[in-house]
Amino acid sequence: MEDGRETAAMREQNRKDRQIDSELTSQNNKGHKYGSLLPLRFSVDRWCHTIDDTQALENTDSDIGLCGWILVLFSILLTLLTLPLSIWMCIKIVKEYERAIIFRLGRILRGGAKGPGLFFILPCTDSFINVDMRTITFDIPPQEVLTKDSVTVSVDGVVYYRVQNATLAVANITNADAATRLLAQTTLRNVLGTKNLAEILSDREEIAHSMQSTLDDATDDWGIKVERVEIKDVKLPLQLQRAMAAEAEATREARAKVIAAEGEMNASRALKEASLVIAESPSALQLRYLQTLNTIAAEKNSTIIFPLPIDMMQSFVKH
């Protein structure tokens, strides 16, 4: 009954804290002068809640009852009588990257996680679980997601997380690793479902940051710290790839035609200006004619050219 009352009180306190956080967030969105202090307050509140939850779990070994204390004393007596053989059952070692959670008669022992190094247990009443504190990496399987603009894409990613509180990771959830993996898959689908295809292809960092924040908040009660989330690949359907390629090719062709048309227009303007200059001086046309003959003779030597006087051509034009 006491445990139930403590759990209800903790839930009520968490509910009140979430209400306060939502009010402060709304004030921050409105430009409140204390808005810059919100991230610090959130981190301090989460740290305090984690400590409270851990202490609530650790302060339960004093309620083992009279029978429990009798069993503990009997275990100590048995250990002393069987020395030095029993010492090998009492001494345990955990590595630098591990922590041990000790259960005495089914309750977490006061003091929290043990290690690294040596620690002692009672052979009859105590049991322990080793928790790996290193960063763990896993791949999110490809998820078929329907985007906001009704496009089906396949997206996969990678998540980096570690156990921040070994006591909560053991006491609050059966399998923290499997739960984090499933939660990452659902979070990926939920986040991408609110994005357009263009946003998914261009805003990967923003999507990864949003997923990290969501996962970190959800796994806080499990003693899990999500350090990083990355989007690995976005696979589009083959038909959509062909359509996008055709659209890009059509866009490039249209741009090329516009550029060619602009070049023709500029060339025609330049020719018009050149014709006006040549019309003012008849000798300029003769020089241009000779220059053209020189160019043809240099590039195409097999071409036979019969030059005609310009005056003869003008007489034909007059007739």
Short mmCIF file of C-alpha atoms in Angstrom, two decimals:
data_model
loop_
_atom_site.label_atom_id
_atom_site.label_comp_id
_atom_site.label_asym_id
_atom_site.label_seq_id
_atom_site.Cartn_x
_atom_site.Cartn_y
_atom_site.Cartn_z
CA MET A 1 0.00 0.00 0.00
CA GLU A 2 2.83 2.38 0.86
CA ASP A 3 4.52 1.67 -2.48
CA GLY A 4 1.24 2.38 -4.26
CA ARG A 5 0.84 5.70 -2.45
CA GLU A 6 4.43 6.67 -3.29
CA THR A 7 3.89 5.83 -6.97
CA ALA A 8 0.66 7.85 -7.09
CA ALA A 9 2.39 10.80 -5.44
CA MET A 10 5.24 10.62 -7.93
CA ARG A 11 2.80 10.54 -10.85
CA GLU A 12 0.90 13.53 -9.47
CA GLN A 13 4.15 15.47 -9.04
CA ASN A 14 5.21 14.62 -12.58
CA ARG A 15 1.84 15.76 -13.90
CA LYS A 16 2.16 19.10 -12.10
CA ASP A 17 5.70 19.55 -13.41
CA ARG A 18 4.56 18.87 -16.98
CA GLN A 19 1.84 21.50 -16.60
CA ILE A 20 4.39 24.04 -15.38
CA ASP A 21 6.71 23.16 -18.24
CA SER A 22 3.93 23.63 -20.79
CA GLU A 23 3.06 27.04 -19.32
CA LEU A 24 6.70 28.12 -19.43
CA THR A 25 7.00 26.87 -22.99
CA SER A 26 4.00 28.94 -24.07
CA GLN A 27 5.55 31.98 -22.39
CA ASN A 28 8.78 31.29 -24.19
CA ASN A 29 6.96 31.18 -27.53
CA LYS A 30 5.45 34.58 -26.69
CA GLY A 31 8.90 36.08 -26.07
CA HIS A 32 9.02 35.87 -22.29
CA LYS A 33 12.18 37.42 -20.82
CA TYR A 34 13.01 34.21 -18.92
CA GLY A 35 12.64 31.98 -21.96
CA SER A 36 16.39 31.42 -22.25
CA LEU A 37 16.39 29.67 -18.87
CA LEU A 38 13.94 26.95 -19.96
CA PRO A 39 16.49 24.39 -21.26
CA LEU A 40 18.43 24.69 -18.00
CA ARG A 41 15.27 24.24 -15.96
CA PHE A 42 14.21 21.20 -18.00
CA SER A 43 17.58 19.51 -17.55
CA VAL A 44 17.66 20.24 -13.81
CA ASP A 45 14.08 18.99 -13.34
CA ARG A 46 14.78 15.76 -15.23
CA TRP A 47 17.96 15.22 -13.22
CA CYS A 48 16.07 15.79 -9.95
CA HIS A 49 13.27 13.43 -11.01
CA THR A 50 15.80 10.75 -11.89
CA ILE A 51 17.46 11.10 -8.50
CA ASP A 52 14.08 10.93 -6.71
CA ASP A 53 13.06 7.81 -8.62
CA THR A 54 16.40 6.17 -7.90
CA GLN A 55 16.23 6.99 -4.21
CA ALA A 56 12.67 5.68 -4.01
CA LEU A 57 13.83 2.37 -5.47
CA GLU A 58 16.94 2.16 -3.29
CA ASN A 59 15.26 2.96 0.03
CA THR A 60 13.15 -0.19 0.09
CA ASP A 61 15.60 -2.64 1.62
CA SER A 62 14.74 -1.46 5.15
CA ASP A 63 11.19 -2.87 4.74
CA ILE A 64 12.18 -6.51 4.36
CA GLY A 65 10.47 -7.33 7.63
CA LEU A 66 11.40 -9.49 10.58
CA CYS A 67 11.62 -12.70 8.57
CA GLY A 68 13.86 -10.97 6.06
CA TRP A 69 16.28 -9.82 8.72
CA ILE A 70 16.34 -13.32 10.20
CA LEU A 71 17.26 -14.76 6.78
CA VAL A 72 19.95 -12.12 6.33
CA LEU A 73 21.47 -12.91 9.74
CA PHE A 74 21.32 -16.63 8.96
CA SER A 75 23.10 -16.02 5.65
CA ILE A 76 25.82 -13.99 7.39
CA LEU A 77 26.26 -16.72 9.99
CA LEU A 78 26.47 -19.40 7.32
CA THR A 79 29.06 -17.37 5.46
CA LEU A 80 31.20 -17.02 8.58
CA LEU A 81 30.97 -20.72 9.38
CA THR A 82 32.03 -21.79 5.89
CA LEU A 83 35.01 -19.47 5.61
CA PRO A 84 37.27 -19.42 3.66
CA LEU A 85 35.28 -21.38 1.03
CA SER A 86 32.34 -19.00 1.11
CA ILE A 87 34.54 -16.01 0.31
CA TRP A 88 34.64 -17.08 -3.33
CA MET A 89 30.84 -16.90 -3.46
CA CYS A 90 30.71 -13.50 -1.74
CA ILE A 91 33.30 -11.57 -3.77
CA LYS A 92 32.20 -10.41 -7.20
CA ILE A 93 33.96 -8.26 -9.79
CA VAL A 94 32.47 -5.87 -12.33
CA LYS A 95 34.43 -4.28 -15.15
CA GLU A 96 35.08 -0.59 -15.68
CA TYR A 97 32.18 -0.20 -18.11
CA GLU A 98 29.68 -2.21 -16.03
CA ARG A 99 27.54 -1.61 -12.97
CA ALA A 100 25.93 -4.23 -10.70
CA ILE A 101 22.44 -3.90 -9.25
CA ILE A 102 22.16 -6.02 -6.08
CA PHE A 103 18.82 -7.46 -4.97
CA ARG A 104 18.46 -8.58 -1.35
CA LEU A 105 15.39 -10.74 -0.88
CA GLY A 106 14.01 -9.28 -4.10
CA ARG A 107 14.57 -5.63 -3.12
CA ILE A 108 17.24 -3.30 -4.50
CA LEU A 109 20.02 -2.86 -2.00
CA ARG A 110 20.62 0.57 -0.52
CA GLY A 111 23.43 2.47 -2.23
CA GLY A 112 22.42 1.87 -5.83
CA ALA A 113 24.63 0.37 -8.48
CA LYS A 114 27.96 -1.10 -7.44
CA GLY A 115 31.22 -0.97 -9.33
CA PRO A 116 33.53 -0.89 -11.00
CA GLY A 117 35.78 -3.24 -9.06
CA LEU A 118 35.09 -5.56 -6.12
CA PHE A 119 31.87 -5.83 -4.13
CA PHE A 120 30.43 -8.35 -1.67
CA ILE A 121 27.10 -10.19 -1.66
CA LEU A 122 25.47 -12.70 0.68
CA PRO A 123 25.30 -16.06 -1.08
CA CYS A 124 21.80 -17.05 0.03
CA THR A 125 19.81 -13.82 0.03
CA ASP A 126 21.49 -11.64 -2.59
CA SER A 127 21.45 -11.70 -6.38
CA PHE A 128 22.79 -9.17 -8.86
CA ILE A 129 22.41 -8.06 -12.47
CA ASN A 130 25.23 -6.56 -14.53
CA VAL A 131 24.38 -3.52 -16.68
CA ASP A 132 26.58 -2.39 -19.55
CA MET A 133 27.12 1.40 -19.43
CA ARG A 134 28.81 1.75 -22.84
CA THR A 135 27.22 3.45 -25.81
CA ILE A 136 25.12 1.03 -27.84
CA THR A 137 24.43 1.41 -31.54
CA PHE A 138 21.64 -0.18 -33.53
CA ASP A 139 20.15 0.26 -36.98
CA ILE A 140 16.52 1.19 -37.45
CA PRO A 141 15.08 -1.21 -40.05
CA PRO A 142 13.72 0.42 -43.23
CA GLN A 143 10.29 1.84 -42.45
CA GLU A 144 7.60 2.32 -45.08
CA VAL A 145 6.29 5.82 -44.36
CA LEU A 146 3.45 7.75 -45.98
CA THR A 147 4.50 11.39 -46.08
CA LYS A 148 2.28 14.41 -45.63
CA ASP A 149 1.93 14.81 -49.41
CA SER A 150 0.88 11.13 -49.83
CA VAL A 151 4.20 9.74 -51.08
CA THR A 152 5.42 6.34 -49.87
CA VAL A 153 9.12 6.29 -48.98
CA SER A 154 11.38 3.81 -47.22
CA VAL A 155 13.62 5.38 -44.55
CA ASP A 156 16.17 3.81 -42.23
CA GLY A 157 18.47 5.27 -39.60
CA VAL A 158 20.86 4.62 -36.74
CA VAL A 159 20.52 5.39 -33.01
CA TYR A 160 23.26 5.83 -30.39
CA TYR A 161 22.25 5.48 -26.75
CA ARG A 162 23.67 4.46 -23.39
CA VAL A 163 22.40 3.53 -19.95
CA GLN A 164 22.56 6.61 -17.76
CA ASN A 165 20.98 5.14 -14.63
CA ALA A 166 21.49 1.43 -14.14
CA THR A 167 18.93 1.18 -11.33
CA LEU A 168 16.08 2.59 -13.44
CA ALA A 169 17.13 0.50 -16.45
CA VAL A 170 16.74 -2.69 -14.38
CA ALA A 171 13.76 -1.83 -12.18
CA ASN A 172 11.49 0.16 -14.52
CA ILE A 173 11.54 -1.92 -17.71
CA THR A 174 11.97 -5.55 -18.66
CA ASN A 175 14.28 -5.09 -21.67
CA ALA A 176 15.53 -1.55 -22.20
CA ASP A 177 17.34 -2.39 -25.44
CA ALA A 178 14.34 -3.98 -27.15
CA ALA A 179 12.02 -1.21 -25.92
CA THR A 180 14.35 1.49 -27.26
CA ARG A 181 14.55 -0.24 -30.64
CA LEU A 182 10.76 -0.48 -30.99
CA LEU A 183 10.29 3.08 -29.79
CA ALA A 184 12.83 4.32 -32.36
CA GLN A 185 10.88 2.65 -35.17
CA THR A 186 7.55 4.15 -34.15
CA THR A 187 9.13 7.56 -33.55
CA LEU A 188 10.67 7.52 -37.03
CA ARG A 189 7.30 6.78 -38.62
CA ASN A 190 5.51 9.41 -36.53
CA VAL A 191 8.03 12.16 -37.26
CA LEU A 192 8.26 11.48 -40.99
CA GLY A 193 4.48 11.28 -41.29
CA THR A 194 4.29 15.02 -40.57
CA LYS A 195 6.84 15.98 -43.25
CA ASN A 196 6.63 16.50 -46.99
CA LEU A 197 8.91 14.62 -49.37
CA ALA A 198 10.95 17.75 -50.03
CA GLU A 199 11.42 18.31 -46.29
CA ILE A 200 12.52 14.71 -45.76
CA LEU A 201 15.13 14.99 -48.51
CA SER A 202 16.49 18.37 -47.41
CA ASP A 203 15.97 18.63 -43.62
CA ARG A 204 17.58 15.41 -42.37
CA GLU A 205 19.41 17.13 -39.52
CA GLU A 206 16.21 18.72 -38.21
CA ILE A 207 14.37 15.38 -38.39
CA ALA A 208 17.21 13.61 -36.57
CA HIS A 209 17.24 16.26 -33.84
CA SER A 210 13.46 15.99 -33.41
CA MET A 211 13.71 12.20 -33.12
CA GLN A 212 16.52 12.47 -30.58
CA SER A 213 14.52 14.84 -28.38
CA THR A 214 11.42 12.63 -28.54
CA LEU A 215 13.33 9.44 -27.78
CA ASP A 216 15.31 11.06 -24.97
CA ASP A 217 12.14 12.28 -23.26
CA ALA A 218 10.40 8.92 -23.63
CA THR A 219 13.34 6.84 -22.34
CA ASP A 220 14.18 9.13 -19.41
CA ASP A 221 12.11 7.01 -17.00
CA TRP A 222 14.05 3.94 -18.14
CA GLY A 223 17.44 5.43 -17.29
CA ILE A 224 18.35 5.63 -21.01
CA LYS A 225 20.16 8.58 -22.60
CA VAL A 226 19.77 8.88 -26.39
CA GLU A 227 22.95 10.57 -27.57
CA ARG A 228 22.49 10.76 -31.33
CA VAL A 229 20.08 9.84 -34.14
CA GLU A 230 21.00 9.83 -37.81
CA ILE A 231 18.92 9.28 -40.96
CA LYS A 232 20.89 6.90 -43.18
CA ASP A 233 18.98 6.56 -46.44
CA VAL A 234 15.71 7.62 -48.04
CA LYS A 235 14.57 5.20 -50.76
CA LEU A 236 11.96 6.35 -53.25
CA PRO A 237 9.76 4.08 -55.42
CA LEU A 238 11.18 3.35 -58.86
CA GLN A 239 8.29 5.03 -60.67
CA LEU A 240 8.73 8.15 -58.55
CA GLN A 241 12.45 8.19 -59.31
CA ARG A 242 11.71 8.02 -63.04
CA ALA A 243 9.12 10.79 -62.76
CA MET A 244 11.53 13.02 -60.82
CA ALA A 245 14.29 12.31 -63.35
CA ALA A 246 11.97 13.18 -66.25
CA GLU A 247 10.90 16.36 -64.47
CA ALA A 248 14.51 17.38 -63.86
CA GLU A 249 15.44 16.62 -67.49
CA ALA A 250 12.50 18.66 -68.79
CA THR A 251 13.49 21.54 -66.54
CA ARG A 252 17.07 21.44 -67.83
CA GLU A 253 15.89 21.31 -71.47
CA ALA A 254 13.55 24.26 -70.93
CA ARG A 255 16.37 26.23 -69.32
CA ALA A 256 18.68 25.36 -72.23
CA LYS A 257 16.11 26.52 -74.77
CA VAL A 258 15.63 29.80 -72.92
CA ILE A 259 19.38 30.36 -72.84
CA ALA A 260 19.68 29.55 -76.58
CA ALA A 261 16.83 31.93 -77.40
CA GLU A 262 18.45 34.69 -75.37
CA GLY A 263 21.73 34.07 -77.23
CA GLU A 264 20.01 34.28 -80.62
CA MET A 265 18.32 37.52 -79.63
CA ASN A 266 21.60 39.06 -78.49
CA ALA A 267 23.32 37.86 -81.67
CA SER A 268 20.61 39.38 -83.87
CA ARG A 269 20.96 42.70 -82.06
CA ALA A 270 24.71 42.63 -82.58
CA LEU A 271 24.30 41.83 -86.29
CA LYS A 272 21.84 44.68 -86.67
CA GLU A 273 24.29 47.12 -85.11
CA ALA A 274 27.08 45.75 -87.31
CA SER A 275 25.00 46.17 -90.47
CA LEU A 276 24.29 49.77 -89.57
CA VAL A 277 28.01 50.43 -89.14
CA ILE A 278 28.88 48.73 -92.45
CA ALA A 279 26.12 50.62 -94.28
CA GLU A 280 27.76 53.91 -93.34
CA SER A 281 31.09 52.94 -95.01
CA PRO A 282 31.13 50.95 -98.33
CA SER A 283 34.82 50.11 -97.87
CA ALA A 284 34.00 48.31 -94.65
CA LEU A 285 31.93 45.79 -96.59
CA GLN A 286 34.90 45.16 -98.93
CA LEU A 287 37.20 44.58 -95.95
CA ARG A 288 34.70 42.18 -94.41
CA TYR A 289 34.53 40.32 -97.70
CA LEU A 290 38.29 39.92 -97.83
CA GLN A 291 38.37 38.78 -94.21
CA THR A 292 35.79 36.09 -94.97
CA LEU A 293 37.90 34.89 -97.93
CA ASN A 294 40.95 34.67 -95.68
CA THR A 295 39.01 32.62 -93.11
CA ILE A 296 37.71 30.18 -95.72
CA ALA A 297 41.16 29.76 -97.28
CA ALA A 298 42.70 28.96 -93.89
CA GLU A 299 40.13 26.36 -92.80
CA LYS A 300 39.01 24.73 -96.07
CA ASN A 301 41.88 24.64 -98.55
CA SER A 302 40.05 22.39 -101.01
CA THR A 303 37.37 24.99 -101.64
CA ILE A 304 37.76 27.00 -104.87
CA ILE A 305 36.62 30.60 -104.58
CA PHE A 306 35.95 32.94 -107.52
CA PRO A 307 35.94 36.46 -106.23
CA LEU A 308 33.79 38.99 -108.01
CA PRO A 309 34.10 42.75 -107.77
CA ILE A 310 31.57 44.40 -105.54
CA ASP A 311 30.85 47.00 -108.23
CA MET A 312 29.74 44.25 -110.62
CA MET A 313 27.37 42.94 -108.00
CA GLN A 314 25.97 46.42 -107.46
CA SER A 315 25.32 46.81 -111.21
CA PHE A 316 23.36 43.58 -111.21
CA VAL A 317 21.39 44.79 -108.25
CA LYS A 318 20.57 48.08 -109.97
CA HIS A 319 19.23 46.24 -113.10
#
